[in-house]
């Protein structure tokens, strides 16, 4: 009997221990579930309380090493792009490298879209891609100028953009250009950098410190070479070539694809150039307008104006934007439409265009400022292209443009390109069998330069440039 009682007592103790163990197990599981739920809520709050919906508020980037290995490039971590594997341009002055950092979904996004957004930039302005990726959902082909240690800045900034902005990683392919005599170099002082995903412009400014301070800055910027590189590397039927600081409104990629699809289903026009108006916004505007109605309201308030209207009115003059600045007739349409045709042509016109892949490329002899874009428009005009303005489509640029910040070197580059423009026109007319073009009526810039510089020193001088002798008399009278 004692043995039986002992056995029963032992069973009760064992049962109690098991119940206690189960309770402990359940309690531990409950704690784990609650912790996971709390962490999940915290992550979601972090992701969706910022404007861009970022998953991480901060990134810690090594300046040179992990940046390369993040991409789909064949380079391994820590390597510098070998100049020997680039392609030298026709002039022999520059070397190009295609798809150094290709988009992860490049084949898919280019197959789904009828056009590609192409652009080019120096390393100071790469942060604009963060803004662009919020609204542009199609493929983006980007050329970056990377002389010397600018390469280190580009590598770090592209890595930052790809980590923080999924659309950049999935849809943007990057190509590099550098002077043949200034190949890519690593940063002379690599360091760990703590960067916020919420402020791409500040991150870009921080990464600029990776440059070698002893290097001279490259003044000659091959815009047209870089535009052509970005365009040639995109397999879409059409391209929209913009400056990197020109921002697209939401749904522009979808609207343009729908418009081009409808045009192709009807009578395809392979000599149509579709004009996209460009406007400047006052610096106090925090975000670009989402649609044409919002842009028109800003125009009425004086918070927006036509691009370069004060600096160089001919830039957008021939677009006749007074006919575009009306309320759209179909605000809910799923794609754009042609609002009106442009039957005039004014030289030095520089519209932003949606062009077919068969259209002439930019002439690469133009380096630096002046005649880089309007030379292509002149060739389109000579070849009989039809210019049509799209309703509801537009681009915006931050800040009202002035000449007060233009360096003297800009005017010198314009003067050089002016001579090249005359040669370009003569060659083009000869190829097309056209009569020789008349000489430009504007006096050479070297005669205007003293007056331009005098206006910077003496703001009271008249803004209109007269003859050098008269300007000299005005300056002498003021003194």
CSV table of C-alpha atoms in Angstrom, one decimal:
chain,number,residue,atom,x,y,z
A,1,UNK,CA,0.0,0.0,0.0
A,2,UNK,CA,2.8,2.4,0.9
A,3,UNK,CA,4.4,1.7,-2.5
A,4,UNK,CA,1.1,2.4,-4.3
A,5,UNK,CA,0.6,5.7,-2.3
A,6,UNK,CA,4.2,6.7,-3.1
A,7,UNK,CA,3.7,6.1,-6.8
A,8,UNK,CA,0.5,8.1,-6.8
A,9,UNK,CA,2.2,11.0,-5.0
A,10,UNK,CA,5.1,10.8,-7.5
A,11,UNK,CA,2.6,11.0,-10.5
A,12,UNK,CA,0.9,14.1,-9.0
A,13,UNK,CA,4.2,15.8,-8.6
A,14,UNK,CA,5.2,14.9,-12.2
A,15,UNK,CA,1.8,16.1,-13.4
A,16,UNK,CA,2.2,19.5,-11.6
A,17,UNK,CA,5.7,19.8,-13.1
A,18,UNK,CA,4.4,19.2,-16.6
A,19,UNK,CA,1.6,21.7,-16.1
A,20,UNK,CA,4.2,24.3,-14.8
A,21,UNK,CA,6.4,23.6,-17.8
A,22,UNK,CA,3.5,24.1,-20.2
A,23,UNK,CA,2.6,27.4,-18.5
A,24,UNK,CA,6.2,28.5,-18.8
A,25,UNK,CA,6.3,27.5,-22.5
A,26,UNK,CA,3.0,29.3,-23.2
A,27,UNK,CA,4.2,32.4,-21.4
A,28,UNK,CA,7.5,32.4,-23.3
A,29,UNK,CA,5.6,32.0,-26.6
A,30,UNK,CA,3.3,34.8,-25.7
A,31,UNK,CA,6.2,37.1,-25.0
A,32,UNK,CA,7.8,36.2,-28.3
A,33,UNK,CA,4.6,36.9,-30.2
A,34,UNK,CA,4.1,40.3,-28.5
A,35,UNK,CA,7.7,41.3,-29.2
A,36,UNK,CA,7.4,40.3,-32.9
A,37,UNK,CA,4.1,42.3,-33.2
A,38,UNK,CA,5.8,45.3,-31.6
A,39,UNK,CA,8.7,45.2,-33.9
A,40,UNK,CA,6.5,44.8,-36.9
A,41,UNK,CA,4.5,47.9,-35.9
A,42,UNK,CA,7.7,49.9,-35.3
A,43,UNK,CA,9.1,48.9,-38.8
A,44,UNK,CA,5.9,49.9,-40.5
A,45,UNK,CA,5.8,53.2,-38.7
A,46,UNK,CA,9.3,53.9,-39.7
A,47,UNK,CA,8.6,53.0,-43.4
A,48,UNK,CA,5.4,55.0,-43.9
A,49,UNK,CA,5.8,58.1,-41.8
A,50,UNK,CA,8.4,59.6,-44.2
A,51,UNK,CA,7.5,61.3,-47.5
A,52,UNK,CA,9.2,58.7,-49.7
A,53,UNK,CA,8.2,55.7,-47.7
A,54,UNK,CA,11.7,54.6,-47.1
A,55,UNK,CA,12.5,51.4,-45.2
A,56,UNK,CA,15.6,52.8,-43.5
A,57,UNK,CA,16.1,56.3,-42.2
A,58,UNK,CA,19.9,56.0,-42.2
A,59,UNK,CA,22.6,54.2,-44.1
A,60,UNK,CA,26.2,53.8,-43.3
A,61,UNK,CA,28.3,53.6,-46.5
A,62,UNK,CA,32.0,52.9,-46.9
A,63,UNK,CA,33.1,55.5,-49.4
A,64,UNK,CA,34.6,53.3,-52.1
A,65,UNK,CA,34.2,49.6,-51.3
A,66,UNK,CA,30.6,48.3,-50.8
A,67,UNK,CA,29.3,50.8,-53.3
A,68,UNK,CA,30.5,49.0,-56.4
A,69,UNK,CA,29.5,45.5,-55.2
A,70,UNK,CA,25.9,46.6,-54.6
A,71,UNK,CA,25.4,46.9,-58.4
A,72,UNK,CA,25.0,44.3,-61.0
A,73,UNK,CA,28.3,45.4,-62.5
A,74,UNK,CA,31.1,42.9,-63.1
A,75,UNK,CA,33.4,44.9,-60.8
A,76,UNK,CA,34.1,43.3,-57.5
A,77,UNK,CA,34.0,45.2,-54.2
A,78,UNK,CA,36.8,47.8,-53.9
A,79,UNK,CA,37.7,47.9,-57.6
A,80,UNK,CA,38.0,51.1,-59.6
A,81,UNK,CA,36.5,51.2,-63.1
A,82,UNK,CA,39.4,50.4,-65.6
A,83,UNK,CA,39.7,53.1,-68.2
A,84,UNK,CA,41.2,50.5,-70.6
A,85,UNK,CA,37.8,48.9,-71.0
A,86,UNK,CA,36.0,52.0,-72.2
A,87,UNK,CA,35.3,53.3,-75.7
A,88,UNK,CA,37.0,56.4,-76.9
A,89,UNK,CA,34.7,58.9,-78.6
A,90,UNK,CA,35.2,60.4,-82.1
A,91,UNK,CA,37.1,63.4,-80.9
A,92,UNK,CA,39.6,61.2,-79.0
A,93,UNK,CA,39.1,63.4,-75.9
A,94,UNK,CA,36.6,61.3,-73.9
A,95,UNK,CA,36.1,57.7,-72.8
A,96,UNK,CA,32.6,56.1,-72.3
A,97,UNK,CA,31.5,53.1,-70.3
A,98,UNK,CA,28.1,51.6,-70.7
A,99,UNK,CA,25.9,49.9,-68.0
A,100,UNK,CA,28.4,50.2,-65.2
A,101,UNK,CA,25.5,50.0,-62.8
A,102,UNK,CA,22.5,48.5,-64.8
A,103,UNK,CA,18.9,48.6,-63.5
A,104,UNK,CA,17.9,45.3,-62.0
A,105,UNK,CA,14.7,45.2,-64.0
A,106,UNK,CA,16.1,46.8,-67.2
A,107,UNK,CA,14.9,44.2,-69.6
A,108,UNK,CA,11.4,44.2,-68.2
A,109,UNK,CA,10.8,48.0,-67.8
A,110,UNK,CA,12.2,48.8,-71.3
A,111,UNK,CA,9.9,46.1,-72.8
A,112,UNK,CA,6.8,47.5,-71.1
A,113,UNK,CA,7.4,51.2,-72.0
A,114,UNK,CA,7.4,52.9,-75.3
A,115,UNK,CA,9.8,55.5,-74.2
A,116,UNK,CA,12.9,56.0,-72.0
A,117,UNK,CA,13.8,59.1,-70.0
A,118,UNK,CA,17.4,59.9,-70.7
A,119,UNK,CA,19.5,62.4,-68.9
A,120,UNK,CA,23.1,63.4,-67.9
A,121,UNK,CA,24.7,64.9,-64.8
A,122,UNK,CA,27.9,65.8,-63.0
A,123,UNK,CA,28.3,64.3,-59.6
A,124,UNK,CA,27.0,67.5,-57.8
A,125,UNK,CA,23.5,66.9,-59.1
A,126,UNK,CA,22.8,63.2,-58.8
A,127,UNK,CA,20.4,63.8,-55.9
A,128,UNK,CA,17.8,64.9,-58.4
A,129,UNK,CA,17.3,61.3,-59.4
A,130,UNK,CA,15.7,60.7,-56.0
A,131,UNK,CA,13.0,63.2,-56.8
A,132,UNK,CA,12.6,61.9,-60.3
A,133,UNK,CA,12.1,58.3,-59.2
A,134,UNK,CA,9.1,59.4,-57.1
A,135,UNK,CA,7.1,60.3,-60.2
A,136,UNK,CA,8.7,58.6,-63.2
A,137,UNK,CA,7.9,54.9,-63.4
A,138,UNK,CA,9.5,54.1,-66.8
A,139,UNK,CA,13.1,53.3,-67.6
A,140,UNK,CA,15.8,55.9,-66.9
A,141,UNK,CA,19.2,56.0,-68.7
A,142,UNK,CA,21.7,58.2,-66.9
A,143,UNK,CA,25.2,59.3,-68.0
A,144,UNK,CA,27.5,60.6,-65.3
A,145,UNK,CA,30.6,62.7,-65.8
A,146,UNK,CA,33.4,61.2,-63.6
A,147,UNK,CA,36.9,62.8,-64.2
A,148,UNK,CA,39.4,61.6,-61.6
A,149,UNK,CA,38.1,61.2,-58.0
A,150,UNK,CA,34.6,62.3,-59.1
A,151,UNK,CA,34.3,58.6,-59.8
A,152,UNK,CA,34.4,57.9,-56.0
A,153,UNK,CA,31.6,60.4,-55.5
A,154,UNK,CA,29.5,58.8,-58.2
A,155,UNK,CA,30.0,55.3,-57.0
A,156,UNK,CA,29.0,56.2,-53.4
A,157,UNK,CA,26.0,58.3,-54.5
A,158,UNK,CA,24.7,55.7,-56.9
A,159,UNK,CA,24.9,53.1,-54.1
A,160,UNK,CA,23.0,55.5,-51.8
A,161,UNK,CA,20.3,56.0,-54.4
A,162,UNK,CA,19.9,52.3,-55.1
A,163,UNK,CA,19.6,51.4,-51.4
A,164,UNK,CA,17.2,54.2,-50.5
A,165,UNK,CA,15.0,54.4,-53.6
A,166,UNK,CA,13.7,51.1,-55.0
A,167,UNK,CA,12.7,52.7,-58.3
A,168,UNK,CA,16.3,53.8,-59.0
A,169,UNK,CA,17.6,50.3,-58.3
A,170,UNK,CA,15.0,48.7,-60.5
A,171,UNK,CA,14.6,51.2,-63.4
A,172,UNK,CA,17.8,53.4,-63.7
A,173,UNK,CA,20.9,52.3,-65.6
A,174,UNK,CA,24.1,54.3,-65.2
A,175,UNK,CA,26.8,55.0,-67.7
A,176,UNK,CA,30.0,56.9,-67.2
A,177,UNK,CA,32.1,59.4,-69.2
A,178,UNK,CA,35.5,60.8,-68.3
A,179,UNK,CA,38.3,62.7,-70.1
A,180,UNK,CA,40.6,60.2,-71.7
A,181,UNK,CA,43.5,61.7,-69.8
A,182,UNK,CA,41.7,61.7,-66.5
A,183,UNK,CA,40.6,58.1,-65.8
A,184,UNK,CA,38.5,57.2,-62.7
A,185,UNK,CA,40.3,57.3,-59.3
A,186,UNK,CA,39.3,56.1,-55.8
A,187,UNK,CA,38.8,58.6,-53.0
A,188,UNK,CA,42.1,59.7,-51.4
A,189,UNK,CA,40.5,59.5,-47.9
A,190,UNK,CA,38.0,56.6,-47.6
A,191,UNK,CA,35.8,56.8,-44.5
A,192,UNK,CA,32.5,55.6,-43.2
A,193,UNK,CA,29.6,58.0,-43.9
A,194,UNK,CA,26.3,58.1,-42.0
A,195,UNK,CA,23.7,59.3,-44.5
A,196,UNK,CA,20.0,60.0,-44.2
A,197,UNK,CA,17.6,58.5,-46.8
A,198,UNK,CA,15.3,61.4,-46.1
A,199,UNK,CA,17.6,64.1,-47.5
A,200,UNK,CA,19.3,63.1,-50.8
A,201,UNK,CA,20.6,66.6,-51.4
A,202,UNK,CA,22.4,66.7,-48.1
A,203,UNK,CA,23.8,63.2,-48.7
A,204,UNK,CA,25.1,64.3,-52.1
A,205,UNK,CA,26.8,67.3,-50.5
A,206,UNK,CA,28.4,65.0,-47.9
A,207,UNK,CA,29.7,62.6,-50.5
A,208,UNK,CA,31.3,65.4,-52.5
A,209,UNK,CA,34.0,65.5,-49.8
A,210,UNK,CA,35.3,62.2,-51.2
A,211,UNK,CA,36.9,64.3,-54.0
A,212,UNK,CA,40.6,64.9,-54.1
A,213,UNK,CA,40.8,68.6,-53.1
A,214,UNK,CA,44.1,68.9,-55.0
A,215,UNK,CA,42.5,68.0,-58.3
A,216,UNK,CA,41.5,70.8,-60.7
A,217,UNK,CA,37.8,70.8,-61.6
A,218,UNK,CA,37.0,69.9,-65.2
A,219,UNK,CA,35.5,73.0,-66.9
A,220,UNK,CA,34.6,71.4,-70.2
A,221,UNK,CA,31.4,69.3,-69.9
A,222,UNK,CA,30.5,67.1,-72.9
A,223,UNK,CA,26.7,67.4,-72.6
A,224,UNK,CA,25.9,66.2,-76.1
A,225,UNK,CA,28.2,63.2,-75.9
A,226,UNK,CA,26.6,62.2,-72.6
A,227,UNK,CA,23.0,62.8,-74.0
A,228,UNK,CA,23.8,60.5,-76.9
A,229,UNK,CA,25.3,57.8,-74.7
A,230,UNK,CA,22.1,57.8,-72.5
A,231,UNK,CA,20.0,57.7,-75.6
A,232,UNK,CA,21.9,54.9,-77.4
A,233,UNK,CA,21.8,52.6,-74.4
A,234,UNK,CA,18.0,52.7,-74.2
A,235,UNK,CA,16.1,50.2,-76.6
A,236,UNK,CA,12.7,52.0,-76.5
A,237,UNK,CA,11.1,53.4,-79.6
A,238,UNK,CA,11.1,56.9,-78.2
A,239,UNK,CA,13.2,59.0,-75.8
A,240,UNK,CA,12.6,62.0,-73.7
A,241,UNK,CA,15.9,63.8,-73.1
A,242,UNK,CA,15.9,66.2,-70.2
A,243,UNK,CA,18.3,67.9,-67.9
A,244,UNK,CA,18.6,66.1,-64.6
A,245,UNK,CA,17.0,68.9,-62.6
A,246,UNK,CA,13.9,69.0,-64.8
A,247,UNK,CA,11.2,67.1,-62.9
A,248,UNK,CA,8.3,65.1,-64.4
A,249,UNK,CA,4.8,65.2,-62.9
A,250,UNK,CA,3.1,62.0,-61.7
A,251,UNK,CA,1.9,59.4,-64.2
A,252,UNK,CA,3.9,61.1,-67.1
A,253,UNK,CA,5.5,57.8,-68.1
A,254,UNK,CA,2.1,56.0,-68.3
A,255,UNK,CA,0.4,59.0,-70.1
A,256,UNK,CA,3.2,59.1,-72.7
A,257,UNK,CA,3.2,55.4,-73.2
A,258,UNK,CA,-0.6,55.5,-73.7
A,259,UNK,CA,-0.3,58.4,-76.2
A,260,UNK,CA,2.5,56.7,-78.2
A,261,UNK,CA,0.6,53.4,-78.3
A,262,UNK,CA,-2.5,55.2,-79.7
A,263,UNK,CA,-0.4,57.0,-82.2
A,264,UNK,CA,1.2,53.8,-83.4
A,265,UNK,CA,-2.1,52.1,-83.7
A,266,UNK,CA,-3.3,54.8,-86.1
A,267,UNK,CA,-0.8,56.3,-88.5
A,268,UNK,CA,2.7,56.2,-87.0
A,269,UNK,CA,4.6,59.5,-87.5
A,270,UNK,CA,8.3,58.9,-87.5
A,271,UNK,CA,9.0,62.6,-88.2
A,272,UNK,CA,7.0,64.0,-85.3
A,273,UNK,CA,8.7,65.8,-82.5
A,274,UNK,CA,6.4,66.2,-79.5
A,275,UNK,CA,7.1,69.3,-77.4
A,276,UNK,CA,6.9,69.2,-73.6
A,277,UNK,CA,6.7,72.7,-72.1
A,278,UNK,CA,9.1,73.6,-69.3
A,279,UNK,CA,8.5,76.0,-66.4
A,280,UNK,CA,10.6,77.5,-63.6
A,281,UNK,CA,9.2,77.5,-60.0
A,282,UNK,CA,10.0,79.9,-57.3
A,283,UNK,CA,12.3,78.6,-54.6
A,284,UNK,CA,9.5,78.9,-52.0
A,285,UNK,CA,7.5,76.2,-53.7
A,286,UNK,CA,8.2,73.1,-51.6
A,287,UNK,CA,7.0,70.4,-54.1
A,288,UNK,CA,6.5,70.5,-57.9
A,289,UNK,CA,2.9,70.7,-59.1
A,290,UNK,CA,1.1,67.3,-59.7
A,291,UNK,CA,-0.8,68.4,-62.8
A,292,UNK,CA,-1.4,71.2,-65.3
A,293,UNK,CA,-4.2,72.8,-63.2
A,294,UNK,CA,-1.9,73.2,-60.3
A,295,UNK,CA,0.8,74.6,-62.5
A,296,UNK,CA,-1.6,77.2,-64.0
A,297,UNK,CA,-2.5,78.4,-60.5
A,298,UNK,CA,1.1,78.9,-59.8
A,299,UNK,CA,1.5,80.9,-63.0
A,300,UNK,CA,-1.4,83.2,-62.0
A,301,UNK,CA,0.2,83.8,-58.6
A,302,UNK,CA,3.6,84.6,-60.2
A,303,UNK,CA,5.1,81.6,-58.5
A,304,UNK,CA,6.0,79.9,-61.9
A,305,UNK,CA,7.1,81.2,-65.2
A,306,UNK,CA,8.3,79.9,-68.6
A,307,UNK,CA,11.8,78.4,-68.6
A,308,UNK,CA,14.6,80.9,-69.3
A,309,UNK,CA,12.0,83.6,-70.0
A,310,UNK,CA,14.3,86.2,-68.4
A,311,UNK,CA,17.7,84.7,-69.3
A,312,UNK,CA,17.0,83.8,-72.9
A,313,UNK,CA,13.4,84.2,-74.1
A,314,UNK,CA,14.1,82.3,-77.4
A,315,UNK,CA,14.7,79.2,-75.3
A,316,UNK,CA,10.9,78.4,-75.2
A,317,UNK,CA,9.7,81.3,-77.4
A,318,UNK,CA,8.8,79.3,-80.5
A,319,UNK,CA,6.7,76.9,-78.4
A,320,UNK,CA,4.0,79.7,-78.2
A,321,UNK,CA,3.0,78.6,-74.7
A,322,UNK,CA,0.3,81.2,-74.5
A,323,UNK,CA,-1.8,78.6,-76.4
A,324,UNK,CA,-0.8,75.9,-73.9
A,325,UNK,CA,-1.6,77.9,-70.8
A,326,UNK,CA,-5.4,77.1,-70.9
A,327,UNK,CA,-7.4,74.7,-68.9
A,328,UNK,CA,-7.1,71.1,-70.3
A,329,UNK,CA,-10.2,69.9,-72.0
A,330,UNK,CA,-9.9,66.3,-70.7
A,331,UNK,CA,-8.4,66.4,-67.2
A,332,UNK,CA,-9.3,62.7,-66.6
A,333,UNK,CA,-7.9,61.3,-69.8
A,334,UNK,CA,-5.7,58.3,-69.4
A,335,UNK,CA,-3.0,59.7,-71.7
A,336,UNK,CA,-1.9,62.9,-73.4
A,337,UNK,CA,-3.0,64.4,-76.7
A,338,UNK,CA,-1.7,66.9,-79.2
A,339,UNK,CA,-3.0,70.4,-78.3
A,340,UNK,CA,-1.7,72.3,-81.3
A,341,UNK,CA,0.9,72.2,-84.1
A,342,UNK,CA,3.8,74.6,-84.4
A,343,UNK,CA,4.1,75.8,-88.0
A,344,UNK,CA,6.8,78.5,-87.3
A,345,UNK,CA,10.5,78.1,-86.6
A,346,UNK,CA,12.7,80.6,-84.8
A,347,UNK,CA,16.4,79.9,-84.6
A,348,UNK,CA,18.0,79.1,-81.1
A,349,UNK,CA,14.7,77.5,-80.0
A,350,UNK,CA,15.4,74.8,-77.4
A,351,UNK,CA,12.3,72.7,-76.7
A,352,UNK,CA,12.3,69.5,-74.7
A,353,UNK,CA,11.2,66.8,-77.1
A,354,UNK,CA,9.8,63.3,-77.2
A,355,UNK,CA,11.6,61.9,-80.3
A,356,UNK,CA,11.6,58.5,-82.1
A,357,UNK,CA,14.9,56.5,-82.1
A,358,UNK,CA,15.3,57.3,-85.8
A,359,UNK,CA,15.7,61.1,-85.0
A,360,UNK,CA,19.1,62.7,-85.4
A,361,UNK,CA,21.4,62.6,-82.4
A,362,UNK,CA,23.0,65.6,-80.7
A,363,UNK,CA,26.1,66.9,-82.4
A,364,UNK,CA,29.0,66.0,-80.1
A,365,UNK,CA,31.3,68.8,-81.2
A,366,UNK,CA,29.5,71.1,-78.9
A,367,UNK,CA,31.2,70.9,-75.4
A,368,UNK,CA,30.3,73.2,-72.5
A,369,UNK,CA,27.7,75.9,-72.7
A,370,UNK,CA,25.9,77.1,-75.8
A,371,UNK,CA,24.2,75.6,-78.9
A,372,UNK,CA,24.1,72.1,-77.4
A,373,UNK,CA,20.4,71.5,-77.8
A,374,UNK,CA,19.2,74.1,-80.3
A,375,UNK,CA,21.7,72.6,-82.9
A,376,UNK,CA,19.7,69.4,-82.8
A,377,UNK,CA,16.4,71.3,-83.1
A,378,UNK,CA,17.8,73.1,-86.1
A,379,UNK,CA,18.6,69.8,-87.8
A,380,UNK,CA,15.1,68.5,-87.1
A,381,UNK,CA,13.7,71.6,-88.7
A,382,UNK,CA,15.9,71.2,-91.8
A,383,UNK,CA,14.9,67.5,-92.1
A,384,UNK,CA,11.2,68.3,-92.1
A,385,UNK,CA,10.1,67.2,-88.7
A,386,UNK,CA,6.7,68.3,-87.4
A,387,UNK,CA,6.6,69.9,-84.0
A,388,UNK,CA,3.5,69.2,-81.9
A,389,UNK,CA,2.8,70.4,-78.4
A,390,UNK,CA,1.3,67.9,-75.9
A,391,UNK,CA,-1.5,69.0,-73.6
A,392,UNK,CA,-1.1,68.3,-69.8
A,393,UNK,CA,2.5,67.2,-70.3
A,394,UNK,CA,5.1,69.5,-68.7
A,395,UNK,CA,8.4,69.7,-66.8
A,396,UNK,CA,9.4,71.9,-63.9
A,397,UNK,CA,12.8,73.4,-62.8
A,398,UNK,CA,13.4,74.7,-59.3
A,399,UNK,CA,14.3,78.4,-59.1
A,400,UNK,CA,14.0,81.4,-61.4
A,401,UNK,CA,16.9,81.5,-63.7
A,402,UNK,CA,19.2,84.6,-63.8
A,403,UNK,CA,22.6,85.4,-65.3
A,404,UNK,CA,24.0,86.8,-62.1
A,405,UNK,CA,25.7,83.5,-61.2
A,406,UNK,CA,27.2,82.8,-64.7
A,407,UNK,CA,31.0,82.6,-64.6
A,408,UNK,CA,33.0,84.4,-67.3
A,409,UNK,CA,34.1,81.0,-68.6
A,410,UNK,CA,30.5,80.3,-69.6
A,411,UNK,CA,30.6,83.2,-72.1
A,412,UNK,CA,33.9,82.0,-73.5
A,413,UNK,CA,32.5,78.6,-74.2
A,414,UNK,CA,29.4,80.1,-75.9
A,415,UNK,CA,31.8,82.0,-78.1
A,416,UNK,CA,33.7,78.9,-79.1
A,417,UNK,CA,30.4,77.0,-79.8
A,418,UNK,CA,29.1,79.9,-81.8
A,419,UNK,CA,31.9,79.3,-84.3
A,420,UNK,CA,31.2,75.6,-84.3
A,421,UNK,CA,27.5,76.3,-84.9
A,422,UNK,CA,28.3,78.1,-88.1
A,423,UNK,CA,30.4,75.2,-89.3
A,424,UNK,CA,27.7,72.7,-88.2
A,425,UNK,CA,25.1,74.6,-90.3
A,426,UNK,CA,27.2,74.7,-93.4
A,427,UNK,CA,28.0,71.0,-93.2
A,428,UNK,CA,24.3,70.2,-92.6
A,429,UNK,CA,23.1,72.3,-95.5
A,430,UNK,CA,25.7,70.6,-97.7
A,431,UNK,CA,24.6,67.1,-96.7
A,432,UNK,CA,20.9,68.0,-97.3
A,433,UNK,CA,21.5,69.8,-100.6
A,434,UNK,CA,20.3,73.1,-99.1
A,435,UNK,CA,21.6,76.6,-100.0
A,436,UNK,CA,24.4,77.8,-97.8
A,437,UNK,CA,23.1,79.4,-94.5
A,438,UNK,CA,23.4,83.1,-93.9
A,439,UNK,CA,25.9,84.3,-91.3
A,440,UNK,CA,24.6,85.0,-87.8
A,441,UNK,CA,23.6,88.6,-87.3
A,442,UNK,CA,24.5,88.7,-83.7
A,443,UNK,CA,28.0,90.2,-83.1
A,444,UNK,CA,30.7,87.9,-81.8
A,445,UNK,CA,30.6,87.4,-78.1
A,446,UNK,CA,34.2,88.6,-77.6
A,447,UNK,CA,32.9,92.0,-78.6
A,448,UNK,CA,30.0,91.8,-76.1
A,449,UNK,CA,32.0,90.3,-73.2
A,450,UNK,CA,33.3,93.6,-71.8
A,451,UNK,CA,29.8,95.0,-71.6
A,452,UNK,CA,28.5,91.8,-70.0
A,453,UNK,CA,31.2,91.9,-67.3
A,454,UNK,CA,30.7,95.7,-66.9
A,455,UNK,CA,27.0,95.1,-66.1
A,456,UNK,CA,28.0,92.7,-63.3
A,457,UNK,CA,30.1,95.5,-61.8
A,458,UNK,CA,27.8,98.4,-62.7
A,459,UNK,CA,24.2,97.2,-62.4
A,460,UNK,CA,22.8,100.5,-63.7
A,461,UNK,CA,24.1,99.9,-67.2
A,462,UNK,CA,21.3,99.2,-69.7
A,463,UNK,CA,20.6,95.5,-70.1
A,464,UNK,CA,20.5,95.7,-73.9
A,465,UNK,CA,23.9,95.2,-75.5
A,466,UNK,CA,24.8,97.9,-78.0
A,467,UNK,CA,27.9,98.4,-80.0
A,468,UNK,CA,31.3,98.0,-78.0
A,469,UNK,CA,32.2,101.6,-78.7
A,470,UNK,CA,28.9,102.9,-77.3
A,471,UNK,CA,29.2,100.6,-74.3
A,472,UNK,CA,32.7,101.9,-73.6
A,473,UNK,CA,31.4,105.5,-73.7
A,474,UNK,CA,28.6,104.6,-71.2
A,475,UNK,CA,31.1,103.0,-68.8
A,476,UNK,CA,33.4,106.0,-69.1
A,477,UNK,CA,30.5,108.3,-68.4
A,478,UNK,CA,29.6,106.4,-65.2
A,479,UNK,CA,33.1,106.5,-64.0
